Coordinates of N, CA and C in Angstrom, one line a residue:
X15 N 8.9 9.5 2.0 CA 10.3 10.4 2.4 C 11.1 8.8 2.3
X16 N 10.6 7.8 3.2 CA 11.7 6.7 3.5 C 12.2 6.0 1.9
X17 N 11.2 6.0 1.1 CA 11.5 5.7 -0.3 C 12.5 6.5 -0.9
X18 N 12.5 8.0 -0.8 CA 13.3 8.7 -1.4 C 14.4 8.8 -0.9
X19 N 14.8 8.4 0.5 CA 16.2 8.3 1.1 C 16.6 7.1 1.1
X20 N 15.8 6.2 0.5 CA 16.6 4.7 0.0 C 17.6 4.6 -1.0
X21 N 18.4 4.1 -1.1 CA 19.6 3.9 -2.1 C 19.4 2.7 -3.1
X22 N 20.1 3.2 -4.4 CA 19.9 2.1 -5.5 C 21.2 1.5 -5.4
X23 N 20.9 0.1 -5.6 CA 22.0 -0.9 -5.3 C 21.7 -1.7 -6.8
X24 N 22.9 -2.3 -7.3 CA 22.8 -2.9 -8.5 C 21.9 -4.5 -8.3
X25 N 21.1 -4.8 -9.1 CA 20.0 -6.0 -9.3 C 21.0 -7.1 -9.4
X26 N 20.9 -8.2 -8.5 CA 21.6 -9.1 -8.3 C 20.8 -10.4 -8.0
X27 N 21.4 -11.7 -7.9 CA 20.6 -13.0 -7.8 C 19.5 -12.9 -6.6
X28 N 20.1 -12.6 -5.6 CA 19.6 -12.5 -4.4 C 18.2 -11.5 -3.9
X29 N 18.4 -10.5 -5.2 CA 17.3 -9.6 -4.9 C 16.0 -10.4 -5.3
X30 N 15.0 -9.6 -4.7 CA 13.6 -10.4 -4.6 C 12.8 -9.6 -3.8
X31 N 11.4 -10.0 -3.4 CA 10.4 -9.1 -2.6 C 10.7 -8.9 -1.2
X32 N 11.5 -10.2 -0.7 CA 11.7 -10.6 0.8 C 13.3 -10.0 1.1
X33 N 14.0 -9.7 0.3 CA 15.1 -8.9 0.3 C 15.2 -7.6 0.6
X34 N 15.4 -6.8 1.9 CA 15.0 -5.4 2.2 C 16.3 -4.9 1.7
X35 N 17.5 -5.6 1.8 CA 18.6 -4.8 1.4 C 19.0 -4.5 -0.3
X36 N 18.0 -5.3 -0.9 CA 18.2 -5.3 -2.3 C 16.9 -5.9 -3.0
X37 N 16.1 -4.9 -2.7 CA 14.4 -5.3 -3.0 C 14.3 -4.9 -4.6
X38 N 13.8 -5.8 -5.0 CA 13.5 -5.7 -6.6 C 11.9 -5.2 -6.6
X39 N 11.5 -4.1 -6.8 CA 10.1 -3.5 -6.8 C 9.3 -4.0 -8.0
X40 N 9.9 -4.6 -8.8 CA 9.4 -5.1 -10.1 C 8.4 -6.1 -9.8
X41 N 8.5 -6.6 -8.7 CA 7.4 -7.9 -8.3 C 6.2 -7.2 -8.2
X42 N 6.1 -6.0 -7.8 CA 4.8 -5.1 -7.4 C 4.7 -3.8 -8.2
X43 N 3.4 -3.7 -8.9 CA 3.2 -2.7 -10.0 C 3.0 -1.3 -9.1
X44 N 2.6 -1.4 -7.9 CA 2.5 -0.1 -7.0 C 3.5 0.3 -6.6
X45 N 4.5 -0.8 -6.1 CA 5.9 -0.5 -5.6 C 6.9 -0.1 -6.7
X46 N 6.8 -0.3 -8.0 CA 7.7 0.1 -9.0 C 6.8 1.6 -9.4
X47 N 5.8 1.9 -9.1 CA 5.4 3.1 -9.7 C 6.0 4.3 -8.5
X48 N 5.8 3.7 -7.4 CA 6.1 4.9 -6.3 C 7.9 4.7 -6.0
X49 N 8.2 3.7 -6.7 CA 10.0 3.7 -6.6 C 10.3 4.4 -7.8
X50 N 9.7 4.8 -8.8 CA 10.0 5.2 -10.0 C 9.7 6.8 -9.5
X51 N 8.7 7.0 -8.9 CA 8.1 8.5 -8.8 C 9.4 9.1 -7.3
X52 N 9.5 8.2 -6.6 CA 10.4 8.9 -5.6 C 12.1 8.9 -5.8
X53 N 12.7 7.9 -6.8 CA 13.8 7.7 -6.9 C 14.2 8.3 -8.4
X54 N 13.1 8.4 -9.3 CA 13.3 9.3 -10.5 C 14.3 8.5 -11.5
X55 N 15.4 9.3 -12.1 CA 16.3 8.7 -13.1 C 17.1 7.6 -12.5
X56 N 17.5 7.8 -11.0 CA 18.4 6.6 -10.7 C 17.7 5.1 -10.6
X57 N 16.5 5.2 -11.0 CA 15.8 3.7 -10.7 C 15.9 3.3 -11.9
X58 N 16.9 2.7 -12.6 CA 16.4 2.3 -14.0 C 16.5 0.6 -14.2
X59 N 16.8 0.1 -15.4 CA 16.9 -1.4 -15.2 C 18.2 -1.8 -14.7
X60 N 18.1 -3.2 -14.5 CA 19.2 -3.7 -13.5 C 19.7 -3.2 -12.2
X61 N 18.8 -2.7 -11.5 CA 19.0 -2.0 -10.4 C 17.6 -2.5 -9.3
X62 N 18.1 -2.4 -8.0 CA 17.3 -2.8 -7.0 C 17.3 -1.6 -5.9
X63 N 16.9 -1.7 -5.1 CA 16.7 -0.6 -3.7 C 16.9 -1.2 -2.4
X64 N 17.9 -0.3 -1.8 CA 18.5 -0.9 -0.4 C 17.3 0.0 0.2
X65 N 16.3 -0.7 0.8 CA 15.2 0.4 1.7 C 15.6 1.1 2.9
X66 N 15.4 2.3 2.9 CA 15.5 3.0 4.2 C 14.5 2.6 5.4
X67 N 14.9 2.6 6.7 CA 14.2 2.0 7.7 C 12.5 2.4 7.8
X68 N 12.5 3.6 7.1 CA 11.2 4.1 7.3 C 10.4 3.7 5.7
X69 N 11.2 3.2 4.8 CA 10.5 2.6 3.7 C 10.5 1.0 3.9
X70 N 11.1 0.5 4.8 CA 10.8 -1.0 5.3 C 9.5 -1.0 6.2
X71 N 9.1 0.2 6.9 CA 7.9 0.2 7.5 C 6.8 0.5 6.7
X72 N 7.0 1.1 5.8 CA 6.1 1.2 4.4 C 5.7 -0.1 3.6
X73 N 6.9 -0.5 3.3 CA 6.6 -1.9 2.4 C 6.1 -2.9 3.2
X74 N 6.4 -3.0 4.5 CA 5.7 -4.1 5.4 C 4.1 -3.6 5.4
X75 N 3.7 -2.5 5.4 CA 2.3 -2.2 5.8 C 1.9 -2.5 4.4
X76 N 2.5 -2.0 3.3 CA 1.8 -2.6 1.9 C 1.6 -4.2 2.0
X77 N 2.7 -4.8 2.5 CA 2.5 -6.3 2.1 C 1.4 -6.8 3.4
X78 N 1.1 -6.2 4.4 CA 0.0 -6.6 5.2 C -1.5 -6.2 4.7
X79 N -1.4 -5.0 4.2 CA -2.7 -4.4 3.4 C -3.1 -5.4 2.4
X80 N -2.0 -5.8 1.6 CA -2.3 -6.7 0.5 C -2.8 -8.1 1.1
X81 N -2.4 -8.5 1.9 CA -2.6 -9.7 2.6 C -4.3 -9.8 3.2
X82 N -4.3 -8.7 3.9 CA -5.7 -8.5 4.4 C -6.7 -8.0 3.5
X83 N -6.4 -7.6 2.0 CA -7.2 -7.4 1.3 C -7.8 -8.6 0.2
X84 N -7.2 -9.4 0.5 CA -7.3 -11.0 0.0 C -8.9 -11.1 0.1
X85 N -9.7 -11.5 -1.1 CA -10.8 -11.8 -0.9 C -11.2 -13.2 -0.8
X86 N -11.0 -13.4 0.6 CA -11.0 -14.8 1.0 C -11.6 -14.8 2.7
X87 N -12.8 -15.5 2.7 CA -13.3 -15.6 4.0 C -13.4 -14.6 5.1
X88 N -12.9 -14.5 6.2 CA -12.9 -13.3 7.3 C -11.8 -12.3 7.1
X89 N -11.1 -12.4 6.1 CA -10.3 -11.1 5.9 C -11.0 -10.1 5.3
X90 N -10.6 -8.8 5.2 CA -11.4 -7.3 4.8 C -11.9 -7.7 3.4
X91 N -10.9 -8.2 2.6 CA -11.3 -8.4 1.3 C -12.4 -9.4 0.9
X92 N -12.5 -10.5 2.0 CA -13.3 -11.3 1.7 C -15.0 -10.5 2.5
X93 N -14.8 -9.7 3.4 CA -16.0 -8.9 3.9 C -16.4 -8.2 2.9
X94 N -15.6 -7.5 2.1 CA -15.8 -6.4 0.9 C -16.6 -7.3 -0.3
X95 N -16.0 -8.4 -1.0 CA -16.7 -9.2 -1.6 C -18.1 -9.9 -1.4
X96 N -18.1 -10.3 0.0 CA -19.6 -10.8 0.8 C -20.3 -9.9 0.6
X97 N -20.2 -8.5 1.0 CA -21.0 -7.5 0.9 C -21.5 -6.8 -0.5
X98 N -20.5 -6.9 -1.2 CA -21.0 -6.7 -2.9 C -21.7 -7.4 -3.3
X99 N -21.4 -8.6 -3.4 CA -21.8 -9.5 -4.3 C -22.8 -11.0 -3.5
X100 N -22.5 -10.8 -2.3 CA -23.4 -11.8 -1.4 C -22.5 -13.1 -1.2
X101 N -22.8 -14.0 -0.3 CA -22.3 -14.7 0.4 C -21.8 -15.9 -0.6
X102 N -22.3 -16.4 -1.2 CA -22.2 -17.3 -2.4 C -21.5 -17.1 -3.4
X103 N -21.5 -16.2 -3.8 CA -20.4 -15.5 -4.9 C -19.2 -15.2 -4.3
X104 N -19.2 -14.6 -3.0 CA -18.2 -14.5 -1.9 C -17.2 -15.9 -1.8
X105 N -18.0 -17.1 -1.5 CA -17.2 -18.2 -1.4 C -16.6 -18.7 -2.7
X106 N -17.2 -18.5 -3.8 CA -16.6 -18.7 -4.9 C -15.5 -17.7 -5.6
X107 N -15.6 -16.5 -5.2 CA -14.3 -15.9 -5.7 C -13.6 -16.1 -4.6
X108 N -13.5 -16.5 -3.2 CA -12.7 -17.2 -2.4 C -11.6 -18.2 -2.7
X109 N -12.6 -19.3 -3.4 CA -11.8 -20.5 -4.0 C -11.4 -20.1 -5.2
X110 N -11.6 -19.2 -6.0 CA -10.7 -18.8 -7.2 C -9.5 -18.2 -6.8
X111 N -9.7 -17.0 -5.7 CA -8.6 -16.7 -5.3 C -7.6 -17.5 -4.6
X112 N -7.8 -18.5 -4.0 CA -7.1 -19.7 -3.5 C -6.1 -20.5 -4.6
X113 N -6.9 -20.9 -5.7 CA -6.4 -21.3 -7.1 C -5.3 -20.3 -7.4
X114 N -6.0 -18.9 -7.8 CA -4.7 -17.9 -8.2 C -3.5 -17.9 -7.5
X115 N -3.6 -18.0 -6.2 CA -2.2 -17.8 -5.3 C -1.4 -18.9 -5.6
X116 N -2.1 -20.2 -5.6 CA -1.3 -21.3 -5.9 C -0.6 -21.0 -7.3
X117 N -1.0 -20.4 -8.2 CA -0.5 -20.4 -9.5 C 0.5 -19.1 -9.4
X118 N 0.2 -18.5 -8.7 CA 1.2 -16.9 -8.7 C 2.5 -17.4 -7.8
X119 N 2.3 -18.6 -7.3 CA 3.5 -19.1 -6.2 C 4.5 -19.6 -7.6
X120 N 4.1 -20.2 -8.6 CA 5.0 -20.5 -9.5 C 5.7 -19.4 -10.3
X121 N 5.1 -18.3 -10.4 CA 5.9 -17.0 -10.6 C 6.8 -16.3 -9.6
X122 N 6.1 -16.3 -8.4 CA 6.7 -15.4 -7.2 C 6.9 -16.5 -6.3
X123 N 7.9 -17.2 -5.9 CA 7.7 -18.4 -4.9 C 7.9 -17.8 -3.4
X124 N 8.4 -16.4 -3.5 CA 8.2 -15.7 -2.2 C 6.6 -15.6 -1.6
X125 N 5.8 -15.9 -2.2 CA 4.4 -16.0 -2.1 C 3.9 -17.2 -1.3
X126 N 4.7 -18.2 -1.2 CA 4.6 -19.4 -0.7 C 3.7 -19.3 0.6
X127 N 4.5 -18.6 1.4 CA 3.5 -18.4 3.0 C 2.2 -18.1 2.9
X128 N 2.2 -17.0 2.1 CA 1.0 -16.2 1.6 C -0.3 -17.4 1.3
X129 N 0.2 -18.0 0.4 CA -0.6 -19.2 -0.6 C -1.1 -20.2 0.7
X130 N -0.2 -20.7 1.3 CA -0.7 -21.8 2.3 C -1.3 -21.2 3.5
X131 N -1.1 -19.8 3.9 CA -2.2 -19.2 5.2 C -3.4 -19.2 4.4
X132 N -3.8 -18.8 3.2 CA -4.7 -18.5 2.6 C -5.5 -20.2 2.3
X133 N -5.0 -21.1 2.0 CA -5.3 -22.4 1.8 C -6.0 -22.9 3.1
X134 N -5.4 -22.7 4.2 CA -6.1 -22.9 5.6 C -6.8 -22.3 5.9
X135 N -7.5 -20.9 5.6 CA -8.4 -19.9 5.8 C -9.7 -20.7 5.5
X136 N -10.8 -20.6 6.5 CA -12.1 -20.8 6.0 C -12.5 -19.9 4.9
X137 N -13.4 -20.4 4.2 CA -13.6 -20.0 2.8 C -15.0 -19.2 3.2
X138 N -16.1 -19.6 4.0 CA -17.3 -18.9 4.6 C -17.1 -18.0 5.3
X139 N -17.8 -17.1 5.3 CA -18.0 -15.7 6.1 C -19.2 -16.1 7.0
X140 N -19.1 -15.4 8.2 CA -20.3 -15.8 8.9 C -21.3 -14.6 8.3
X141 N -22.5 -14.9 8.1 CA -23.3 -13.8 7.7 C -23.6 -12.9 8.4
X142 N -23.9 -11.4 7.9 CA -24.2 -10.4 8.8 C -25.6 -10.6 9.2
X143 N -25.6 -9.8 10.4 CA -27.0 -9.9 10.8 C -28.0 -9.3 10.1
X144 N -27.9 -8.0 9.3 CA -28.3 -7.5 8.1 C -27.8 -7.5 6.9
X145 N -28.0 -9.1 6.3 CA -27.6 -9.3 5.0 C -28.5 -9.1 3.8
X146 N -29.7 -8.1 4.1 CA -31.0 -8.2 3.3 C -30.5 -6.6 2.5
X147 N -30.0 -5.9 3.3 CA -29.7 -4.5 2.4 C -28.8 -4.5 1.6
X148 N -29.2 -3.9 0.3 CA -28.1 -3.8 -0.7 C -27.1 -2.6 -0.4
X149 N -25.7 -2.6 -1.0 CA -24.9 -1.8 -0.8 C -25.2 -0.3 -2.1
X150 N -25.0 0.7 -1.7 CA -25.1 1.8 -2.7 C -24.0 1.8 -3.9
X151 N -24.6 2.7 -4.8 CA -23.2 2.6 -5.6 C -22.0 3.2 -5.2
X152 N -22.0 4.1 -4.2 CA -20.6 4.8 -3.6 C -19.7 3.5 -3.1
X153 N -20.8 3.0 -2.2 CA -19.8 2.0 -1.5 C -19.3 0.5 -2.0
X154 N -19.9 0.5 -3.5 CA -19.6 -0.3 -4.4 C -18.2 0.0 -4.8
X155 N -18.3 1.4 -5.4 CA -17.0 2.0 -5.6 C -16.0 1.8 -5.0
X156 N -16.2 2.0 -3.7 CA -15.2 2.0 -2.6 C -14.6 0.3 -2.4
X157 N -15.4 -0.5 -2.6 CA -15.0 -1.8 -2.6 C -14.1 -2.2 -3.8
X158 N -14.6 -1.5 -5.2 CA -14.0 -2.2 -6.2 C -12.4 -1.3 -6.0
X159 N -12.4 -0.2 -5.6 CA -11.3 0.8 -5.3 C -10.0 -0.4 -4.3
X160 N -10.9 -0.7 -3.3 CA -9.7 -1.6 -2.5 C -9.4 -3.1 -3.2
X161 N -10.2 -3.5 -3.8 CA -9.8 -4.5 -4.6 C -8.7 -4.2 -5.8
X162 N -8.9 -3.1 -6.4 CA -7.7 -2.6 -7.3 C -6.6 -2.3 -6.6
X163 N -6.7 -1.8 -5.6 CA -5.3 -1.8 -4.5 C -4.6 -2.9 -4.6
X164 N -5.4 -4.0 -4.0 CA -4.9 -5.2 -4.0 C -4.2 -5.7 -5.3
X165 N -4.7 -5.6 -6.4 CA -4.5 -5.8 -7.6 C -3.0 -5.1 -7.9
X166 N -2.8 -4.1 -7.2 CA -1.6 -3.2 -7.6 C -0.4 -3.5 -6.9
X167 N -0.7 -4.0 -5.8 CA 0.1 -4.4 -4.6 C 0.6 -5.8 -5.1
X168 N -0.1 -6.4 -5.4 CA 0.4 -8.1 -5.5 C 1.0 -8.8 -7.1
X169 N 0.5 -7.9 -7.8 CA 0.8 -8.2 -9.4 C 2.0 -7.6 -9.9
X170 N 2.8 -8.7 -10.5 CA 4.1 -7.8 -11.0 C 3.6 -6.8 -12.2
X171 N 4.8 -6.4 -12.3 CA 4.9 -5.0 -13.6 C 4.7 -5.8 -15.0
X172 N 4.0 -5.5 -15.6 CA 4.1 -5.9 -17.0 C 4.9 -5.3 -18.0
X173 N 5.8 -5.9 -18.9 CA 6.7 -5.7 -19.9 C 6.5 -4.2 -20.4
X174 N 5.2 -3.9 -20.8 CA 4.9 -2.7 -21.6 C 5.2 -1.3 -20.2
X175 N 4.9 -1.5 -19.1 CA 5.0 -0.5 -18.3 C 6.5 -0.1 -17.9
X176 N 7.1 -1.5 -18.0 CA 8.5 -1.5 -17.7 C 9.1 -0.6 -19.0
X177 N 8.8 -0.8 -20.2 CA 9.6 0.2 -21.2 C 9.0 1.4 -21.3
X178 N 7.6 1.7 -20.6 CA 7.5 2.9 -20.7 C 8.0 4.0 -19.6
X179 N 8.4 3.4 -18.6 CA 9.1 3.9 -17.5 C 10.5 4.1 -17.5
X180 N 11.3 3.0 -18.6 CA 12.4 3.0 -18.8 C 13.2 2.5 -17.5
X181 N 12.6 1.1 -17.0 CA 13.0 0.2 -15.9 C 13.1 -0.8 -16.3

């Protein structure tokens, strides 16, 4: 509802993922798909979105969810990876995530704060009291789905999808 009541504005140099008056949703695959679905033919190339206050709340929710799903240490993503793959592999994935976030900052400088916070978070998660039981396939599937949601929120839109959606 909030995104459908947002207005389309011309894309400017100040447009980005942190400018709520001129948000460029192309920095997030999920946000781009939702914007195209809600705004339809109004959302084309060279446009940004002036978010409605309800859409701002939804956008902040997406940002917080993406941060919490990072597979590092004591964040929910870290717990998911630890449960699915074990503590040692979870720690390795946490270190890889840190490195990838540092590289992603080169593409999206707005993510610098996230990268700094993740850099100083502990990689090791406290082991569970019952760390012996394996997850069943359904729970593994839910964990993969949660990590796919993270990827869809944080990764920018590939060029082929922008051409397909005509944005």
